[in-house]
């Protein structure tokens, strides 16, 4: 095993062209699709309702992304980005340090818009495409660095939120280890199916590791093992490194595996897996 160590800017391109496209699904169909993708029990909002929310103000004290710009390739994905903002996940407006575009794609219409979206938002950045529906096919393009999708049967909206939260905790927040975007990109580059298994724990890292023992690991998969602790105590973490190393030694030798520790009021352990698609 190799161990390594305030606003959403929504793309509004081509809505007229999308309306004229013979392949465009109806607005009603898009709303039904968005409701299904975002999940039951969450408030679904349309464009008019979203305008009202912008006017009245939104509480944004959750995940402010300063290095990532969230972009939509179609109407369904745009509604999903709106919902993310309602849930406190958004791109900082006019951030001078954006280095990656994350483009969400939900429909065949969106597939045809991906390259245009990338080109309109500085194609020299890292460009990551996330498939919200697994049935669509994204062709390889020189400007696309990673194409990600979620595991079959998973709910895409909760998975997307967990992915963005994991990215924020490991890349944009200070952590005990020197883990940065280059390390994170090593995990997601190319075509991959991604998944996150996470548990809360109460006492110490050993308890957290016990939670993960039931998770099967596989050859050829790239992993990130992440712990959050209520207080970063160097002595305590130093004492636990042997347990962490022993746990990670059980991973297949060919795997690239990172680990990281961050500080948070809620203590969790998470195992992020990036499974290459041949």
mmCIF file of C-alpha atoms in Angstrom:
data_model
loop_
_atom_site.group_PDB
_atom_site.id
_atom_site.type_symbol
_atom_site.label_atom_id
_atom_site.label_comp_id
_atom_site.label_asym_id
_atom_site.label_seq_id
_atom_site.Cartn_x
_atom_site.Cartn_y
_atom_site.Cartn_z
ATOM 1 C CA UNK A 1 0.000 0.000 0.000
ATOM 2 C CA UNK A 2 1.274 3.463 -0.915
ATOM 3 C CA UNK A 3 0.455 6.089 1.727
ATOM 4 C CA UNK A 4 0.598 9.712 0.534
ATOM 5 C CA UNK A 5 0.662 12.394 2.272
ATOM 6 C CA UNK A 6 -20.921 34.854 -0.984
ATOM 7 C CA UNK A 7 -22.754 33.393 -3.582
ATOM 8 C CA UNK A 8 -23.089 30.587 -6.008
ATOM 9 C CA UNK A 9 -22.123 31.668 -9.477
ATOM 10 C CA UNK A 10 -24.628 29.775 -11.584
ATOM 11 C CA UNK A 11 -24.039 29.325 -15.285
ATOM 12 C CA UNK A 12 -26.977 30.741 -17.211
ATOM 13 C CA UNK A 13 -25.568 29.985 -20.662
ATOM 14 C CA UNK A 14 -27.642 28.646 -23.469
ATOM 15 C CA UNK A 15 -31.051 28.500 -21.827
ATOM 16 C CA UNK A 16 -32.629 29.744 -25.063
ATOM 17 C CA UNK A 17 -30.811 27.080 -27.068
ATOM 18 C CA UNK A 18 -31.870 24.469 -24.544
ATOM 19 C CA UNK A 19 -35.493 25.517 -24.917
ATOM 20 C CA UNK A 20 -35.268 25.094 -28.685
ATOM 21 C CA UNK A 21 -33.501 21.756 -28.518
ATOM 22 C CA UNK A 22 -35.609 18.845 -29.670
ATOM 23 C CA UNK A 23 -34.070 16.722 -26.947
ATOM 24 C CA UNK A 24 -34.961 19.038 -24.092
ATOM 25 C CA UNK A 25 -37.233 17.539 -21.510
ATOM 26 C CA UNK A 26 -40.195 19.603 -20.345
ATOM 27 C CA UNK A 27 -39.880 21.953 -17.385
ATOM 28 C CA UNK A 28 -42.407 19.855 -15.530
ATOM 29 C CA UNK A 29 -40.342 16.774 -16.263
ATOM 30 C CA UNK A 30 -37.185 18.553 -15.095
ATOM 31 C CA UNK A 31 -38.812 19.564 -11.826
ATOM 32 C CA UNK A 32 -39.990 16.013 -11.224
ATOM 33 C CA UNK A 33 -36.501 14.764 -12.063
ATOM 34 C CA UNK A 34 -34.893 17.307 -9.710
ATOM 35 C CA UNK A 35 -37.252 16.361 -6.900
ATOM 36 C CA UNK A 36 -36.308 12.726 -7.360
ATOM 37 C CA UNK A 37 -32.565 13.419 -7.556
ATOM 38 C CA UNK A 38 -32.486 15.801 -4.596
ATOM 39 C CA UNK A 39 -34.525 13.411 -2.487
ATOM 40 C CA UNK A 40 -37.778 13.203 -0.623
ATOM 41 C CA UNK A 41 -38.304 15.482 2.324
ATOM 42 C CA UNK A 42 -36.201 18.331 0.924
ATOM 43 C CA UNK A 43 -37.766 21.536 -0.257
ATOM 44 C CA UNK A 44 -37.776 21.824 -4.046
ATOM 45 C CA UNK A 45 -37.497 25.339 -5.419
ATOM 46 C CA UNK A 46 -38.018 26.753 -8.865
ATOM 47 C CA UNK A 47 -36.461 29.811 -10.474
ATOM 48 C CA UNK A 48 -39.140 32.248 -9.213
ATOM 49 C CA UNK A 49 -38.919 30.973 -5.646
ATOM 50 C CA UNK A 50 -35.131 31.165 -5.866
ATOM 51 C CA UNK A 51 -35.308 34.844 -6.868
ATOM 52 C CA UNK A 52 -37.435 35.531 -3.796
ATOM 53 C CA UNK A 53 -34.891 33.804 -1.577
ATOM 54 C CA UNK A 54 -32.075 35.889 -3.035
ATOM 55 C CA UNK A 55 -34.060 39.041 -2.295
ATOM 56 C CA UNK A 56 -34.932 38.078 1.266
ATOM 57 C CA UNK A 57 -31.495 36.766 2.147
ATOM 58 C CA UNK A 58 -30.200 33.317 3.088
ATOM 59 C CA UNK A 59 -28.252 32.071 6.063
ATOM 60 C CA UNK A 60 -24.902 30.968 4.641
ATOM 61 C CA UNK A 61 -22.846 29.758 7.550
ATOM 62 C CA UNK A 62 -22.052 26.254 6.380
ATOM 63 C CA UNK A 63 -19.678 25.328 3.531
ATOM 64 C CA UNK A 64 -18.271 28.302 1.612
ATOM 65 C CA UNK A 65 -16.083 27.026 -1.232
ATOM 66 C CA UNK A 66 -13.270 29.407 -2.124
ATOM 67 C CA UNK A 67 -11.234 27.253 -4.542
ATOM 68 C CA UNK A 68 -14.160 25.615 -6.358
ATOM 69 C CA UNK A 69 -16.765 27.056 -8.703
ATOM 70 C CA UNK A 70 -19.994 25.067 -8.987
ATOM 71 C CA UNK A 71 -21.446 25.153 -12.498
ATOM 72 C CA UNK A 72 -24.541 23.639 -14.099
ATOM 73 C CA UNK A 73 -24.671 22.095 -17.565
ATOM 74 C CA UNK A 74 -28.479 21.899 -17.611
ATOM 75 C CA UNK A 75 -31.599 23.157 -15.884
ATOM 76 C CA UNK A 76 -31.894 20.189 -13.530
ATOM 77 C CA UNK A 77 -28.321 20.681 -12.322
ATOM 78 C CA UNK A 78 -28.939 24.403 -11.903
ATOM 79 C CA UNK A 79 -31.863 23.633 -9.597
ATOM 80 C CA UNK A 80 -29.637 21.254 -7.662
ATOM 81 C CA UNK A 81 -27.025 23.994 -7.170
ATOM 82 C CA UNK A 82 -29.830 26.243 -5.944
ATOM 83 C CA UNK A 83 -30.785 23.582 -3.411
ATOM 84 C CA UNK A 84 -27.161 23.280 -2.305
ATOM 85 C CA UNK A 85 -27.166 26.967 -1.529
ATOM 86 C CA UNK A 86 -30.341 26.583 0.494
ATOM 87 C CA UNK A 87 -28.471 23.932 2.465
ATOM 88 C CA UNK A 88 -25.525 26.288 3.020
ATOM 89 C CA UNK A 89 -23.119 24.964 0.367
ATOM 90 C CA UNK A 90 -22.031 27.624 -2.093
ATOM 91 C CA UNK A 91 -19.136 29.182 -3.998
ATOM 92 C CA UNK A 92 -17.739 32.442 -2.640
ATOM 93 C CA UNK A 93 -18.631 35.142 -5.165
ATOM 94 C CA UNK A 94 -15.637 36.520 -7.101
ATOM 95 C CA UNK A 95 -13.149 34.415 -5.158
ATOM 96 C CA UNK A 96 -9.673 35.261 -6.552
ATOM 97 C CA UNK A 97 -8.283 31.799 -5.815
ATOM 98 C CA UNK A 98 -10.675 29.526 -7.744
ATOM 99 C CA UNK A 99 -8.617 26.756 -9.320
ATOM 100 C CA UNK A 100 -11.219 24.134 -10.224
ATOM 101 C CA UNK A 101 -14.571 24.079 -11.990
ATOM 102 C CA UNK A 102 -17.034 21.406 -10.869
ATOM 103 C CA UNK A 103 -19.670 20.931 -13.564
ATOM 104 C CA UNK A 104 -22.860 19.048 -12.670
ATOM 105 C CA UNK A 105 -24.600 17.151 -15.489
ATOM 106 C CA UNK A 106 -28.016 15.528 -15.141
ATOM 107 C CA UNK A 107 -29.438 15.166 -18.677
ATOM 108 C CA UNK A 108 -28.435 14.370 -22.251
ATOM 109 C CA UNK A 109 -28.949 18.048 -23.041
ATOM 110 C CA UNK A 110 -26.389 18.859 -20.372
ATOM 111 C CA UNK A 111 -23.870 16.455 -21.898
ATOM 112 C CA UNK A 112 -23.849 18.581 -25.035
ATOM 113 C CA UNK A 113 -23.259 21.726 -22.971
ATOM 114 C CA UNK A 114 -20.327 20.540 -20.837
ATOM 115 C CA UNK A 115 -17.502 21.716 -23.078
ATOM 116 C CA UNK A 116 -19.174 25.088 -23.608
ATOM 117 C CA UNK A 117 -19.533 25.590 -19.856
ATOM 118 C CA UNK A 118 -15.870 24.743 -19.312
ATOM 119 C CA UNK A 119 -14.710 27.088 -22.056
ATOM 120 C CA UNK A 120 -16.831 29.943 -20.687
ATOM 121 C CA UNK A 121 -15.313 29.612 -17.211
ATOM 122 C CA UNK A 122 -11.548 29.525 -17.793
ATOM 123 C CA UNK A 123 -10.717 26.134 -19.236
ATOM 124 C CA UNK A 124 -7.154 26.409 -17.866
ATOM 125 C CA UNK A 125 -8.509 25.513 -14.417
ATOM 126 C CA UNK A 126 -8.869 21.926 -13.321
ATOM 127 C CA UNK A 127 -12.228 20.747 -14.636
ATOM 128 C CA UNK A 128 -14.214 18.060 -12.844
ATOM 129 C CA UNK A 129 -17.506 16.773 -14.257
ATOM 130 C CA UNK A 130 -19.929 15.039 -11.885
ATOM 131 C CA UNK A 131 -22.651 12.869 -13.401
ATOM 132 C CA UNK A 132 -25.826 13.224 -11.377
ATOM 133 C CA UNK A 133 -27.527 10.444 -13.351
ATOM 134 C CA UNK A 134 -25.452 7.395 -14.208
ATOM 135 C CA UNK A 135 -27.291 6.678 -17.474
ATOM 136 C CA UNK A 136 -25.710 9.597 -19.346
ATOM 137 C CA UNK A 137 -22.328 9.249 -21.052
ATOM 138 C CA UNK A 138 -19.677 11.986 -20.956
ATOM 139 C CA UNK A 139 -17.101 11.827 -23.783
ATOM 140 C CA UNK A 140 -13.418 12.405 -23.072
ATOM 141 C CA UNK A 141 -12.318 15.978 -23.772
ATOM 142 C CA UNK A 142 -8.840 17.542 -23.495
ATOM 143 C CA UNK A 143 -10.059 20.159 -20.995
ATOM 144 C CA UNK A 144 -11.800 17.647 -18.681
ATOM 145 C CA UNK A 145 -9.509 16.270 -15.966
ATOM 146 C CA UNK A 146 -11.947 14.077 -14.041
ATOM 147 C CA UNK A 147 -15.371 12.532 -14.645
ATOM 148 C CA UNK A 148 -17.050 11.265 -11.491
ATOM 149 C CA UNK A 149 -20.239 9.366 -10.811
ATOM 150 C CA UNK A 150 -21.856 7.899 -7.731
ATOM 151 C CA UNK A 151 -22.449 4.229 -7.013
ATOM 152 C CA UNK A 152 -25.498 2.579 -8.524
ATOM 153 C CA UNK A 153 -28.477 2.785 -6.211
ATOM 154 C CA UNK A 154 -27.156 5.715 -4.185
ATOM 155 C CA UNK A 155 -29.025 9.009 -3.854
ATOM 156 C CA UNK A 156 -27.034 11.582 -5.832
ATOM 157 C CA UNK A 157 -27.930 14.719 -3.895
ATOM 158 C CA UNK A 158 -26.877 13.476 -0.423
ATOM 159 C CA UNK A 159 -23.760 11.926 -1.995
ATOM 160 C CA UNK A 160 -22.882 15.231 -3.669
ATOM 161 C CA UNK A 161 -23.251 17.079 -0.362
ATOM 162 C CA UNK A 162 -21.012 14.584 1.393
ATOM 163 C CA UNK A 163 -18.409 14.834 -1.358
ATOM 164 C CA UNK A 164 -18.294 18.643 -1.174
ATOM 165 C CA UNK A 165 -18.133 18.545 2.621
ATOM 166 C CA UNK A 166 -15.265 16.041 2.518
ATOM 167 C CA UNK A 167 -13.433 18.222 -0.010
ATOM 168 C CA UNK A 168 -13.935 21.310 2.184
ATOM 169 C CA UNK A 169 -12.728 19.571 5.336
ATOM 170 C CA UNK A 170 -9.628 18.095 3.702
ATOM 171 C CA UNK A 171 -8.512 20.753 1.235
ATOM 172 C CA UNK A 172 -9.798 24.180 2.230
ATOM 173 C CA UNK A 173 -9.664 23.878 6.008
ATOM 174 C CA UNK A 174 -6.430 23.670 7.944
ATOM 175 C CA UNK A 175 -5.646 20.156 9.087
ATOM 176 C CA UNK A 176 -2.952 18.546 11.152
ATOM 177 C CA UNK A 177 -1.371 17.013 8.059
ATOM 178 C CA UNK A 178 -0.171 18.793 4.919
ATOM 179 C CA UNK A 179 -2.964 17.542 2.678
ATOM 180 C CA UNK A 180 -3.864 19.801 -0.263
ATOM 181 C CA UNK A 181 -5.716 19.938 -3.564
ATOM 182 C CA UNK A 182 -2.924 18.146 -5.438
ATOM 183 C CA UNK A 183 -3.333 15.181 -3.126
ATOM 184 C CA UNK A 184 -7.108 15.275 -3.486
ATOM 185 C CA UNK A 185 -6.858 15.493 -7.261
ATOM 186 C CA UNK A 186 -4.641 12.402 -7.279
ATOM 187 C CA UNK A 187 -7.665 10.546 -5.903
ATOM 188 C CA UNK A 188 -10.233 11.747 -8.431
ATOM 189 C CA UNK A 189 -8.351 12.240 -11.711
ATOM 190 C CA UNK A 190 -9.693 10.269 -14.675
ATOM 191 C CA UNK A 191 -13.011 8.406 -14.690
ATOM 192 C CA UNK A 192 -14.122 7.116 -11.318
ATOM 193 C CA UNK A 193 -17.056 5.906 -9.278
ATOM 194 C CA UNK A 194 -16.870 7.601 -5.883
ATOM 195 C CA UNK A 195 -18.341 6.668 -2.522
ATOM 196 C CA UNK A 196 -18.060 7.786 1.093
ATOM 197 C CA UNK A 197 -18.674 5.672 4.189
ATOM 198 C CA UNK A 198 -18.744 7.664 7.420
ATOM 199 C CA UNK A 199 -19.494 7.090 11.099
ATOM 200 C CA UNK A 200 -19.697 9.238 14.189
ATOM 201 C CA UNK A 201 -17.631 8.224 17.204
ATOM 202 C CA UNK A 202 -17.404 9.438 20.817
ATOM 203 C CA UNK A 203 -14.104 8.658 22.464
ATOM 204 C CA UNK A 204 -10.942 8.205 20.403
ATOM 205 C CA UNK A 205 -9.566 7.273 17.005
ATOM 206 C CA UNK A 206 -9.320 3.596 17.928
ATOM 207 C CA UNK A 207 -13.090 3.549 18.371
ATOM 208 C CA UNK A 208 -13.440 5.213 14.973
ATOM 209 C CA UNK A 209 -11.219 2.591 13.333
ATOM 210 C CA UNK A 210 -13.346 -0.178 14.813
ATOM 211 C CA UNK A 211 -16.340 1.318 12.998
ATOM 212 C CA UNK A 212 -14.583 0.859 9.647
ATOM 213 C CA UNK A 213 -13.451 -2.732 10.061
ATOM 214 C CA UNK A 214 -16.586 -4.013 8.352
ATOM 215 C CA UNK A 215 -15.904 -1.986 5.191
ATOM 216 C CA UNK A 216 -14.355 -4.101 2.440
ATOM 217 C CA UNK A 217 -11.368 -2.708 0.557
ATOM 218 C CA UNK A 218 -10.418 -3.629 -3.002
ATOM 219 C CA UNK A 219 -7.331 -3.601 -5.185
ATOM 220 C CA UNK A 220 -6.828 -0.705 -7.559
ATOM 221 C CA UNK A 221 -9.012 1.673 -5.544
ATOM 222 C CA UNK A 222 -7.703 5.023 -4.267
ATOM 223 C CA UNK A 223 -8.690 5.866 -0.699
ATOM 224 C CA UNK A 224 -8.763 8.793 1.693
ATOM 225 C CA UNK A 225 -9.186 7.995 5.385
ATOM 226 C CA UNK A 226 -10.346 11.087 7.281
ATOM 227 C CA UNK A 227 -10.891 11.695 10.989
ATOM 228 C CA UNK A 228 -12.358 14.762 12.635
ATOM 229 C CA UNK A 229 -11.539 15.369 16.295
ATOM 230 C CA UNK A 230 -12.972 17.960 18.666
ATOM 231 C CA UNK A 231 -9.471 19.172 19.503
ATOM 232 C CA UNK A 232 -6.219 18.551 17.644
ATOM 233 C CA UNK A 233 -3.873 17.266 20.323
ATOM 234 C CA UNK A 234 -0.492 16.406 18.800
ATOM 235 C CA UNK A 235 0.478 14.077 21.640
ATOM 236 C CA UNK A 236 -2.814 12.179 21.500
ATOM 237 C CA UNK A 237 -2.714 11.847 17.729
ATOM 238 C CA UNK A 238 0.928 10.800 17.886
ATOM 239 C CA UNK A 239 -0.044 8.038 20.279
ATOM 240 C CA UNK A 240 -2.718 6.843 17.848
ATOM 241 C CA UNK A 241 -0.578 6.813 14.709
ATOM 242 C CA UNK A 242 0.459 3.211 15.274
ATOM 243 C CA UNK A 243 -3.213 2.158 15.322
ATOM 244 C CA UNK A 244 -3.864 4.121 12.139
ATOM 245 C CA UNK A 245 -0.853 2.573 10.393
ATOM 246 C CA UNK A 246 -1.876 -0.920 11.450
ATOM 247 C CA UNK A 247 -5.359 -0.326 10.086
ATOM 248 C CA UNK A 248 -4.042 1.014 6.787
ATOM 249 C CA UNK A 249 -1.582 -1.844 6.383
ATOM 250 C CA UNK A 250 -4.631 -4.049 5.794
ATOM 251 C CA UNK A 251 -5.319 -2.204 2.528
ATOM 252 C CA UNK A 252 -4.124 -3.912 -0.682
ATOM 253 C CA UNK A 253 -0.473 -3.097 -1.428
ATOM 254 C CA UNK A 254 -1.189 -1.607 -4.874
ATOM 255 C CA UNK A 255 -3.578 1.012 -3.541
ATOM 256 C CA UNK A 256 -2.827 4.698 -3.112
ATOM 257 C CA UNK A 257 -4.141 5.624 0.320
ATOM 258 C CA UNK A 258 -4.060 8.981 2.091
ATOM 259 C CA UNK A 259 -5.118 9.826 5.607
ATOM 260 C CA UNK A 260 -5.903 13.126 7.230
ATOM 261 C CA UNK A 261 -7.127 14.583 10.523
ATOM 262 C CA UNK A 262 -9.136 17.769 11.004
ATOM 263 C CA UNK A 263 -10.736 19.628 13.878
ATOM 264 C CA UNK A 264 -14.515 19.715 14.185
ATOM 265 C CA UNK A 265 -17.177 19.831 16.895
ATOM 266 C CA UNK A 266 -18.656 16.594 15.510
ATOM 267 C CA UNK A 267 -16.269 13.650 15.573
ATOM 268 C CA UNK A 268 -16.510 11.447 12.496
ATOM 269 C CA UNK A 269 -14.427 8.971 10.591
ATOM 270 C CA UNK A 270 -14.893 8.780 6.823
ATOM 271 C CA UNK A 271 -13.476 6.511 4.153
ATOM 272 C CA UNK A 272 -13.599 8.006 0.669
ATOM 273 C CA UNK A 273 -13.130 5.570 -2.212
ATOM 274 C CA UNK A 274 -12.380 6.458 -5.824
ATOM 275 C CA UNK A 275 -12.845 3.427 -8.079
ATOM 276 C CA UNK A 276 -11.337 3.802 -11.564
ATOM 277 C CA UNK A 277 -13.609 2.998 -14.508
ATOM 278 C CA UNK A 278 -11.759 1.083 -17.198
#
